[in-house]
mmCIF file of C-alpha atoms and ligand atoms in Angstrom:
data_model
loop_
_atom_site.group_PDB
_atom_site.id
_atom_site.type_symbol
_atom_site.label_atom_id
_atom_site.label_comp_id
_atom_site.label_asym_id
_atom_site.label_seq_id
_atom_site.Cartn_x
_atom_site.Cartn_y
_atom_site.Cartn_z
ATOM 1 C CA MET J 25 0.451 -0.706 0.216
ATOM 2 C CA GLY J 26 1.277 3.267 -1.066
ATOM 3 C CA PHE J 27 0.991 6.760 1.275
ATOM 4 C CA PRO J 28 -2.915 7.149 2.201
ATOM 5 C CA SER J 29 -4.247 10.413 0.176
ATOM 6 C CA LEU J 30 -5.024 13.103 2.142
ATOM 7 C CA GLU J 31 -9.365 11.688 1.666
ATOM 8 C CA GLU J 32 -9.118 8.451 2.349
ATOM 9 C CA LEU J 33 -6.407 8.977 6.047
ATOM 10 C CA SER J 34 -9.156 12.222 7.407
ATOM 11 C CA GLY J 35 -11.918 9.282 5.954
ATOM 12 C CA TRP J 36 -10.694 7.392 8.712
ATOM 13 C CA ILE J 37 -9.760 9.881 11.495
ATOM 14 C CA GLY J 38 -13.693 10.919 10.806
ATOM 15 C CA LEU J 39 -14.687 7.473 11.952
ATOM 16 C CA SER J 40 -17.536 7.530 14.505
ATOM 17 C CA ASP J 41 -19.842 4.362 13.689
ATOM 18 C CA ALA J 42 -18.417 2.190 16.879
ATOM 19 C CA GLU J 43 -18.623 -1.081 14.287
ATOM 20 C CA ALA J 44 -16.564 1.103 11.449
ATOM 21 C CA VAL J 45 -13.482 2.425 14.171
ATOM 22 C CA ARG J 46 -13.337 -1.368 15.683
ATOM 23 C CA ALA J 47 -12.182 -2.623 12.375
ATOM 24 C CA LEU J 48 -9.399 0.328 11.490
ATOM 25 C CA HIS J 49 -7.809 -0.298 14.802
ATOM 26 C CA ALA J 50 -8.372 -3.691 13.893
ATOM 27 C CA ARG J 51 -6.047 -3.416 10.847
ATOM 28 C CA ALA J 52 -3.849 -0.416 12.538
ATOM 29 C CA TYR J 53 -3.078 -3.435 15.286
ATOM 30 C CA ALA J 54 -2.726 -5.637 12.635
ATOM 31 C CA GLU J 55 0.106 -3.452 11.046
ATOM 32 C CA LYS J 56 1.620 -2.623 14.190
ATOM 33 C CA THR J 57 1.593 -6.587 15.368
ATOM 34 C CA ALA J 58 3.066 -7.249 11.497
ATOM 35 C CA VAL J 59 6.175 -4.973 11.922
ATOM 36 C CA ILE J 60 7.031 -5.298 15.589
ATOM 37 C CA GLY J 61 5.495 -7.987 16.935
ATOM 38 C CA ARG J 62 2.952 -7.139 20.184
ATOM 39 C CA ARG J 63 5.161 -6.143 22.397
ATOM 40 C CA VAL J 64 5.794 -2.686 23.980
ATOM 41 C CA SER J 65 8.429 -0.754 25.076
ATOM 42 C CA MET J 66 8.223 0.560 28.338
ATOM 43 C CA ARG J 67 9.410 5.039 28.885
ATOM 44 C CA GLY J 68 10.246 6.142 31.940
ATOM 45 C CA LEU J 69 9.060 9.662 32.000
ATOM 46 C CA ILE J 70 11.005 12.390 35.035
ATOM 47 C CA GLU J 71 8.457 15.381 34.323
ATOM 48 C CA ALA J 72 11.965 17.679 35.284
ATOM 49 C CA GLY J 73 10.510 20.720 36.116
ATOM 50 C CA ASN J 74 7.698 23.236 35.530
ATOM 51 C CA VAL J 75 8.806 26.369 35.222
ATOM 52 C CA CYS J 76 8.585 27.299 31.690
ATOM 53 C CA ALA J 77 9.198 30.529 29.784
ATOM 54 C CA LYS J 78 6.293 29.779 27.456
ATOM 55 C CA ASP J 79 2.709 31.021 27.465
ATOM 56 C CA CYS J 80 0.946 28.462 25.725
ATOM 57 C CA ARG J 81 -2.450 28.561 25.964
ATOM 58 C CA TYR J 82 -3.752 25.402 25.883
ATOM 59 C CA CYS J 83 -0.825 24.107 28.666
ATOM 60 C CA GLY J 84 -0.762 23.619 32.305
ATOM 61 C CA ILE J 85 2.732 24.898 32.758
ATOM 62 C CA ARG J 86 2.097 28.558 30.468
ATOM 63 C CA ALA J 87 4.376 30.991 32.989
ATOM 64 C CA SER J 88 1.139 33.318 33.347
ATOM 65 C CA ASN J 89 -0.168 30.511 35.430
ATOM 66 C CA ARG J 90 0.172 31.497 38.731
ATOM 67 C CA ASN J 91 -2.418 28.785 40.259
ATOM 68 C CA LEU J 92 0.424 25.605 40.916
ATOM 69 C CA THR J 93 4.418 25.567 42.207
ATOM 70 C CA ARG J 94 6.836 26.094 40.224
ATOM 71 C CA TYR J 95 9.342 23.382 40.621
ATOM 72 C CA GLN J 96 13.293 21.809 39.669
ATOM 73 C CA LEU J 97 14.657 18.566 40.164
ATOM 74 C CA THR J 98 18.016 18.229 41.197
ATOM 75 C CA GLN J 99 20.819 16.423 39.591
ATOM 76 C CA GLU J 100 20.291 13.936 42.285
ATOM 77 C CA GLU J 101 16.452 13.418 41.722
ATOM 78 C CA ILE J 102 16.773 13.444 37.806
ATOM 79 C CA VAL J 103 19.590 10.352 38.498
ATOM 80 C CA ALA J 104 17.379 8.574 41.327
ATOM 81 C CA SER J 105 14.189 8.701 38.820
ATOM 82 C CA ALA J 106 16.691 7.589 36.016
ATOM 83 C CA ARG J 107 17.597 4.016 38.312
ATOM 84 C CA PHE J 108 14.626 3.683 39.606
ATOM 85 C CA ALA J 109 13.652 3.146 35.289
ATOM 86 C CA ALA J 110 16.918 1.033 35.172
ATOM 87 C CA GLU J 111 15.719 -0.926 37.917
ATOM 88 C CA SER J 112 12.069 -1.520 37.020
ATOM 89 C CA GLY J 113 13.449 -2.470 33.576
ATOM 90 C CA TYR J 114 11.901 0.152 31.285
ATOM 91 C CA GLY J 115 15.716 0.819 28.771
ATOM 92 C CA SER J 116 14.761 4.202 28.166
ATOM 93 C CA VAL J 117 13.455 7.059 30.369
ATOM 94 C CA VAL J 118 12.173 10.813 28.879
ATOM 95 C CA ILE J 119 13.423 13.874 30.744
ATOM 96 C CA GLN J 120 10.686 16.295 30.155
ATOM 97 C CA SER J 121 10.152 19.939 31.268
ATOM 98 C CA GLY J 122 8.579 22.960 31.103
ATOM 99 C CA GLU J 123 11.179 25.010 27.717
ATOM 100 C CA ILE J 124 13.820 27.372 28.934
ATOM 101 C CA GLU J 125 16.765 28.706 26.675
ATOM 102 C CA SER J 126 19.461 29.350 29.604
ATOM 103 C CA GLU J 127 23.850 28.283 28.895
ATOM 104 C CA ALA J 128 23.021 27.529 32.993
ATOM 105 C CA HIS J 129 19.998 25.145 32.047
ATOM 106 C CA THR J 130 22.022 23.813 29.351
ATOM 107 C CA ARG J 131 25.145 22.667 31.438
ATOM 108 C CA PHE J 132 22.749 21.386 34.289
ATOM 109 C CA ILE J 133 21.012 19.093 31.430
ATOM 110 C CA GLU J 134 24.707 17.408 30.163
ATOM 111 C CA GLU J 135 25.287 16.869 33.659
ATOM 112 C CA VAL J 136 22.909 15.214 34.514
ATOM 113 C CA LEU J 137 23.123 13.174 30.822
ATOM 114 C CA ARG J 138 26.577 12.272 32.255
ATOM 115 C CA ALA J 139 25.824 11.078 35.687
ATOM 116 C CA ILE J 140 23.190 8.623 33.690
ATOM 117 C CA ALA J 141 24.678 7.799 31.632
ATOM 118 C CA PRO J 142 26.380 4.525 33.380
ATOM 119 C CA LEU J 143 22.780 3.769 33.856
ATOM 120 C CA LYS J 144 22.794 2.344 29.952
ATOM 121 C CA LEU J 145 18.987 3.786 29.625
ATOM 122 C CA GLY J 146 18.024 5.171 25.917
ATOM 123 C CA VAL J 147 18.073 9.076 26.449
ATOM 124 C CA THR J 148 15.097 10.583 24.823
ATOM 125 C CA LEU J 149 14.715 14.751 25.691
ATOM 126 C CA SER J 150 11.514 16.748 25.292
ATOM 127 C CA LEU J 151 12.643 19.999 26.484
ATOM 128 C CA GLY J 152 11.575 22.651 23.270
ATOM 129 C CA GLU J 153 13.061 25.072 20.789
ATOM 130 C CA GLN J 154 16.955 25.218 21.009
ATOM 131 C CA THR J 155 19.211 26.448 19.370
ATOM 132 C CA GLU J 156 21.187 23.667 16.800
ATOM 133 C CA GLU J 157 24.577 24.382 18.881
ATOM 134 C CA VAL J 158 22.205 23.136 22.289
ATOM 135 C CA TYR J 159 20.873 19.879 21.231
ATOM 136 C CA ARG J 160 24.531 18.987 19.710
ATOM 137 C CA ARG J 161 25.744 19.953 23.413
ATOM 138 C CA TRP J 162 23.161 17.384 24.848
ATOM 139 C CA ARG J 163 23.323 15.187 22.094
ATOM 140 C CA ASP J 164 26.874 14.543 22.800
ATOM 141 C CA ALA J 165 26.669 14.285 26.099
ATOM 142 C CA GLY J 166 24.719 11.147 25.673
ATOM 143 C CA ALA J 167 20.866 12.106 24.480
ATOM 144 C CA THR J 168 19.312 10.235 21.545
ATOM 145 C CA ARG J 169 15.918 10.982 20.605
ATOM 146 C CA TYR J 170 14.521 14.105 21.309
ATOM 147 C CA LEU J 171 10.405 14.787 21.215
ATOM 148 C CA LEU J 172 9.260 18.060 19.705
ATOM 149 C CA ARG J 173 5.581 18.251 19.223
ATOM 150 C CA ILE J 174 4.782 20.402 16.244
ATOM 151 C CA GLU J 175 0.779 20.394 18.102
ATOM 152 C CA THR J 176 -0.378 21.221 15.295
ATOM 153 C CA SER J 177 0.596 20.998 10.543
ATOM 154 C CA ASN J 178 -1.560 24.039 10.439
ATOM 155 C CA PRO J 179 0.504 27.089 10.330
ATOM 156 C CA ALA J 180 -2.748 29.529 11.223
ATOM 157 C CA LEU J 181 -4.475 27.112 14.152
ATOM 158 C CA TYR J 182 -0.885 26.892 15.049
ATOM 159 C CA ALA J 183 -1.241 31.341 15.503
ATOM 160 C CA ALA J 184 -4.339 30.632 17.236
ATOM 161 C CA LEU J 185 -2.835 28.434 19.653
ATOM 162 C CA HIS J 186 0.614 30.596 20.429
ATOM 163 C CA PRO J 187 1.836 33.550 21.506
ATOM 164 C CA ALA J 188 3.241 35.818 18.879
ATOM 165 C CA ILE J 189 6.812 35.019 20.054
ATOM 166 C CA CYS J 190 5.398 31.471 19.073
ATOM 167 C CA SER J 191 6.526 30.625 15.116
ATOM 168 C CA PHE J 192 5.727 27.916 13.083
ATOM 169 C CA ASP J 193 8.847 28.092 11.323
ATOM 170 C CA ARG J 194 10.857 28.235 13.932
ATOM 171 C CA ARG J 195 9.003 24.627 15.307
ATOM 172 C CA VAL J 196 9.882 23.097 12.268
ATOM 173 C CA GLU J 197 13.072 24.464 11.830
ATOM 174 C CA CYS J 198 13.833 22.658 15.238
ATOM 175 C CA LEU J 199 12.746 19.634 13.902
ATOM 176 C CA ARG J 200 14.992 19.651 10.637
ATOM 177 C CA ALA J 201 18.266 20.540 13.325
ATOM 178 C CA LEU J 202 17.758 17.592 15.815
ATOM 179 C CA ARG J 203 17.239 15.870 12.431
ATOM 180 C CA ARG J 204 20.978 17.162 11.289
ATOM 181 C CA CYS J 205 22.445 16.412 15.448
ATOM 182 C CA GLY J 206 22.076 12.866 14.119
ATOM 183 C CA TYR J 207 18.010 12.288 16.819
ATOM 184 C CA GLN J 208 15.818 10.291 16.878
ATOM 185 C CA VAL J 209 12.916 12.741 16.025
ATOM 186 C CA GLY J 210 9.679 12.437 17.342
ATOM 187 C CA THR J 211 6.902 14.690 16.429
ATOM 188 C CA GLY J 212 3.356 14.545 17.840
ATOM 189 C CA VAL J 213 -0.050 16.345 18.040
ATOM 190 C CA MET J 214 -2.726 16.828 19.940
ATOM 191 C CA ALA J 215 -6.141 15.910 19.096
ATOM 192 C CA GLY J 216 -9.297 18.041 19.302
ATOM 193 C CA LEU J 217 -8.185 21.669 19.177
ATOM 194 C CA PRO J 218 -10.382 23.863 19.443
ATOM 195 C CA GLY J 219 -10.826 25.172 15.080
ATOM 196 C CA GLN J 220 -9.294 21.967 14.254
ATOM 197 C CA THR J 221 -10.729 20.042 11.158
ATOM 198 C CA LEU J 222 -10.303 16.191 9.760
ATOM 199 C CA GLU J 223 -8.613 17.696 7.375
ATOM 200 C CA ASP J 224 -5.334 18.990 9.431
ATOM 201 C CA LEU J 225 -5.921 16.265 11.186
ATOM 202 C CA ALA J 226 -4.536 14.018 7.775
ATOM 203 C CA ARG J 227 -2.370 16.833 6.808
ATOM 204 C CA ASP J 228 -0.873 15.987 10.231
ATOM 205 C CA ILE J 229 -0.174 13.129 9.500
ATOM 206 C CA ALA J 230 1.660 13.843 6.267
ATOM 207 C CA PHE J 231 3.572 16.287 8.096
ATOM 208 C CA PHE J 232 4.835 13.166 10.008
ATOM 209 C CA ARG J 233 6.054 11.723 6.515
ATOM 210 C CA ASP J 234 7.443 15.043 4.843
ATOM 211 C CA ILE J 235 9.592 15.984 8.336
ATOM 212 C CA ASP J 236 10.284 11.841 8.333
ATOM 213 C CA ALA J 237 9.776 11.656 12.490
ATOM 214 C CA ASP J 238 11.194 8.169 13.813
ATOM 215 C CA MET J 239 8.427 8.409 16.682
ATOM 216 C CA ILE J 240 5.022 10.285 17.095
ATOM 217 C CA GLY J 241 3.088 11.282 20.440
ATOM 218 C CA MET J 242 -0.325 12.612 20.474
ATOM 219 C CA GLY J 243 -3.021 12.600 22.493
ATOM 220 C CA PRO J 244 -6.589 14.747 23.422
ATOM 221 C CA TYR J 245 -6.177 18.088 23.646
ATOM 222 C CA ILE J 246 -7.661 18.474 27.321
ATOM 223 C CA PRO J 247 -8.858 22.098 28.899
ATOM 224 C CA HIS J 248 -6.840 23.459 31.486
ATOM 225 C CA PRO J 249 -9.196 24.985 33.422
ATOM 226 C CA ASP J 250 -6.293 27.700 34.403
ATOM 227 C CA THR J 251 -5.521 28.245 30.987
ATOM 228 C CA PRO J 252 -7.059 30.770 28.238
ATOM 229 C CA LEU J 253 -7.935 28.439 25.156
ATOM 230 C CA ALA J 254 -10.767 26.840 28.189
ATOM 231 C CA ALA J 255 -12.458 29.647 29.249
ATOM 232 C CA GLU J 256 -12.995 30.874 25.456
ATOM 233 C CA ALA J 257 -13.157 27.745 22.797
ATOM 234 C CA SER J 258 -16.239 25.567 22.643
ATOM 235 C CA GLY J 259 -14.811 22.695 19.986
ATOM 236 C CA TRP J 260 -14.608 18.703 20.402
ATOM 237 C CA SER J 261 -16.540 17.384 23.060
ATOM 238 C CA ALA J 262 -13.387 15.228 25.705
ATOM 239 C CA GLU J 263 -16.061 11.967 23.536
ATOM 240 C CA ALA J 264 -14.397 12.935 20.476
ATOM 241 C CA ALA J 265 -11.459 13.689 21.642
ATOM 242 C CA LEU J 266 -10.855 10.572 23.195
ATOM 243 C CA ARG J 267 -11.548 9.311 19.518
ATOM 244 C CA LEU J 268 -10.211 11.861 17.294
ATOM 245 C CA GLY J 269 -6.327 10.922 19.545
ATOM 246 C CA LEU J 270 -7.676 7.161 18.227
ATOM 247 C CA ASN J 271 -8.299 7.373 15.284
ATOM 248 C CA MET J 272 -5.012 9.319 15.153
ATOM 249 C CA ILE J 273 -2.944 6.833 15.820
ATOM 250 C CA ALA J 274 -4.397 3.842 14.030
ATOM 251 C CA ALA J 275 -3.566 5.976 10.384
ATOM 252 C CA THR J 276 -0.798 6.922 11.007
ATOM 253 C CA ARG J 277 0.307 3.125 12.122
ATOM 254 C CA LEU J 278 -1.420 2.995 8.479
ATOM 255 C CA ALA J 279 0.778 5.480 6.652
ATOM 256 C CA LEU J 280 3.749 5.742 8.899
ATOM 257 C CA ARG J 281 4.103 1.492 9.685
ATOM 258 C CA ASP J 282 7.525 1.815 10.901
ATOM 259 C CA VAL J 283 7.614 4.079 13.560
ATOM 260 C CA ASN J 284 7.200 4.343 17.406
ATOM 261 C CA ILE J 285 4.216 5.782 17.964
ATOM 262 C CA ALA J 286 3.112 6.441 22.346
ATOM 263 C CA ALA J 287 0.382 5.838 23.399
ATOM 264 C CA ALA J 288 -0.414 9.119 25.403
ATOM 265 C CA THR J 289 -0.701 9.216 29.342
ATOM 266 C CA ALA J 290 -3.891 12.303 27.738
ATOM 267 C CA LEU J 291 -5.379 9.551 26.642
ATOM 268 C CA GLN J 292 -5.880 7.668 30.268
ATOM 269 C CA ALA J 293 -7.393 11.409 31.540
ATOM 270 C CA LEU J 294 -10.104 10.603 28.972
ATOM 271 C CA ASP J 295 -10.770 6.375 29.708
ATOM 272 C CA PRO J 296 -9.705 4.864 32.049
ATOM 273 C CA LEU J 297 -8.596 2.477 29.644
ATOM 274 C CA GLY J 298 -7.223 4.574 26.973
ATOM 275 C CA ARG J 299 -3.558 3.951 27.048
ATOM 276 C CA GLU J 300 -4.598 -0.035 26.279
ATOM 277 C CA LYS J 301 -6.637 1.074 24.188
ATOM 278 C CA GLY J 302 -3.652 2.768 22.154
ATOM 279 C CA LEU J 303 -1.807 0.570 22.399
ATOM 280 C CA LEU J 304 -4.885 -2.368 20.633
ATOM 281 C CA ALA J 305 -5.464 1.244 17.776
ATOM 282 C CA GLY J 306 -0.988 0.425 17.015
ATOM 283 C CA ALA J 307 0.888 2.522 19.230
ATOM 284 C CA ASN J 308 3.910 0.440 21.431
ATOM 285 C CA VAL J 309 4.755 2.716 23.435
ATOM 286 C CA VAL J 310 3.871 3.597 26.756
ATOM 287 C CA MET J 311 5.571 5.728 29.433
ATOM 288 C CA PRO J 312 4.648 5.407 32.534
ATOM 289 C CA ASN J 313 5.942 8.155 34.919
ATOM 290 C CA VAL J 314 8.684 7.566 37.423
ATOM 291 C CA THR J 315 8.327 11.507 38.655
ATOM 292 C CA ASP J 316 8.366 11.639 42.439
ATOM 293 C CA ALA J 317 5.113 11.253 43.640
ATOM 294 C CA LYS J 318 5.221 14.308 45.891
ATOM 295 C CA TYR J 319 5.725 16.539 42.681
ATOM 296 C CA ARG J 320 3.863 15.202 40.040
ATOM 297 C CA ALA J 321 0.593 17.537 41.004
ATOM 298 C CA GLN J 322 2.479 20.411 39.866
ATOM 299 C CA TYR J 323 3.319 19.152 36.304
ATOM 300 C CA LYS J 324 -0.242 19.608 35.103
ATOM 301 C CA LEU J 325 -0.093 20.290 31.771
ATOM 302 C CA TYR J 326 -4.380 19.390 31.372
ATOM 303 C CA ALA J 327 -7.166 18.812 33.956
ATOM 304 C CA ASN J 328 -7.594 15.203 35.021
ATOM 305 C CA LYS J 329 -4.108 13.754 34.813
ATOM 306 C CA PRO J 330 -4.048 10.067 35.313
ATOM 307 C CA CYS J 331 -1.485 8.325 38.128
ATOM 308 C CA LEU J 332 -1.027 11.736 40.561
ATOM 309 C CA ASP J 333 -0.078 9.914 43.598
ATOM 310 C CA GLU J 334 0.503 5.960 41.848
ATOM 311 C CA ASN J 335 4.013 5.630 44.437
ATOM 312 C CA ALA J 336 6.538 4.137 40.797
ATOM 313 C CA ALA J 337 6.507 1.445 42.182
ATOM 314 C CA LEU J 338 3.665 0.123 42.006
ATOM 315 C CA CYS J 339 2.237 1.997 38.491
ATOM 316 C CA ARG J 340 5.094 -0.609 37.069
ATOM 317 C CA GLY J 341 3.033 -3.801 38.533
ATOM 318 C CA CYS J 342 -0.589 -2.323 36.974
ATOM 319 C CA LEU J 343 0.951 -1.604 32.939
ATOM 320 C CA GLN J 344 2.783 -4.780 33.454
ATOM 321 C CA ARG J 345 -1.141 -6.422 34.189
ATOM 322 C CA ARG J 346 -2.456 -3.547 31.712
ATOM 323 C CA ILE J 347 -0.297 -4.353 29.466
ATOM 324 C CA GLU J 348 -0.365 -8.717 29.224
ATOM 325 C CA SER J 349 -4.590 -8.076 29.491
ATOM 326 C CA ILE J 350 -4.565 -7.114 25.567
ATOM 327 C CA GLY J 351 -2.163 -9.773 24.889
ATOM 328 C CA GLU J 352 1.109 -7.348 24.904
ATOM 329 C CA THR J 353 4.368 -8.176 25.724
ATOM 330 C CA VAL J 354 6.758 -5.586 27.144
ATOM 331 C CA LEU J 355 9.734 -5.505 26.257
ATOM 332 C CA TRP J 356 12.286 -4.959 29.564
ATOM 333 C CA GLY J 357 14.961 -3.718 29.984
ATOM 334 C CA VAL J 358 16.252 -2.599 25.288
ATOM 335 C CA PRO J 359 16.523 0.575 24.775
ATOM 336 C CA GLY J 360 13.564 -0.041 22.167
ATOM 337 C CA ASP J 361 14.379 2.625 19.908
ATOM 338 C CA SER J 362 12.719 3.186 16.907
ATOM 339 C CA ALA J 363 13.017 0.587 13.775
ATOM 340 C CA HIS J 364 12.320 3.494 11.023
ATOM 341 C CA PHE J 365 15.365 4.807 12.578
ATOM 342 C CA PHE J 366 17.556 2.700 11.884
ATOM 343 C CA ALA J 367 15.663 1.440 8.223
ATOM 344 C CA ARG J 368 16.915 5.685 7.393
ATOM 345 C CA THR J 369 20.395 5.047 8.537
ATOM 346 C CA ARG J 370 21.442 1.855 7.221
ATOM 347 C CA PRO J 371 24.319 2.348 5.044
ATOM 348 C CA GLY J 372 23.770 2.947 1.304
ATOM 349 C CA MET J 373 20.290 3.292 2.439
HETATM 350 N N1 5AD N 414 -4.319 18.627 26.145
HETATM 351 C C1 5AD N 414 -3.785 18.007 25.234
HETATM 352 N N2 5AD N 414 -2.242 18.137 26.142
HETATM 353 C C2 5AD N 414 -1.010 18.647 26.656
HETATM 354 N N3 5AD N 414 -0.080 19.580 26.175
HETATM 355 C C3 5AD N 414 -0.131 20.165 26.824
HETATM 356 N N4 5AD N 414 -0.763 20.820 26.881
HETATM 357 C C4 5AD N 414 -1.644 19.907 26.367
HETATM 358 C C5 5AD N 414 -3.113 19.779 27.014
HETATM 359 N N5 5AD N 414 -3.593 20.931 28.089
HETATM 360 C C6 5AD N 414 1.470 18.494 25.272
HETATM 361 C C7 5AD N 414 1.543 19.059 24.756
HETATM 362 C C8 5AD N 414 2.895 19.490 24.763
HETATM 363 C C9 5AD N 414 2.968 17.879 25.791
HETATM 364 C C10 5AD N 414 4.280 18.198 26.932
HETATM 365 O O1 5AD N 414 1.900 17.887 26.186
HETATM 366 O O2 5AD N 414 0.978 18.663 23.033
HETATM 367 O O3 5AD N 414 3.359 19.367 23.438
HETATM 368 FE FE1 FES N 415 -1.135 4.982 37.132
HETATM 369 FE FE2 FES N 415 -0.317 2.185 37.145
HETATM 370 S S1 FES N 415 -0.056 2.775 35.609
HETATM 371 S S2 FES N 415 -2.230 3.830 38.218
#
């Protein structure tokens, strides 16, 4: 099968009839099983800090939100979380935080990366827009993957969701810079944004192809009460956003085949079985939170964030049971690299 047309993609994404949705997800799951096997990779998610210089209109940790306590984990705390992830057999971690551009922050992350190197984990960073030089320094210090969601590939919608200082073009340029630095590059979008159309979502998948993404992280948009977007927007219902989020996973798996796709935690915020449904719609990565529970409530990007008071060890057993309950096997202790990355970087390709 060649790359589906935009009409085909938006047709899939917009399905709402229960039987048709089931058939779409089953096809995508069969594709995932054929390309990747009945295997799920784990990433321990470390929410390293909620200090953010940006003011995205949908995001709970935006700079103007005074309704939360800002925190930054110390190097020791991050290393402890990474060690916990390694001991839990997760094989890789994602270090995520609000967006900060400064030499002190760049150096702090370099030191963290060097400190966790002996753990031999796959390391993904999700630290927003930075200069190519910063991306290179973090790559040299041991990070191998980077997640930077484009949020929406529609420049007009992007402009409506972000303050004027944010540039869609710069974000795309950051994704290109990450490629040049040799990262496995992840991007993604939110589904069900106010004003977003099925065609926008279809074009998002074409964007993933054009940028040649190795990893995709997508989830439903969930209004956060302390944000301007929640106050003004009437858009898709929560039920529709959940359905769009799952259909996007399925359509992306069918279109892009060998990329890593995460079953985002935001799915679980809208449905207790959201992550399992994401896996059954074609996702192959789950990101259990390994941040010390005392900080988790301060890292709320959206409302109803799940697992706020779980201690991370309990989550491990719970997740393993959940994954095995749908007939999948957890890949313990391996970095879980993107098959697409190896296909595109193989000598002779
Ligand atoms: N609902 C869903 N996802 C959100 N994110 C930020 N705010 C929200 C929200 N209100 C997502 C963005 C960002 C990622 C870290 O979290 O896509 O890239
Ligand atoms: Fe959160 Fe288990 S994964 S409670």
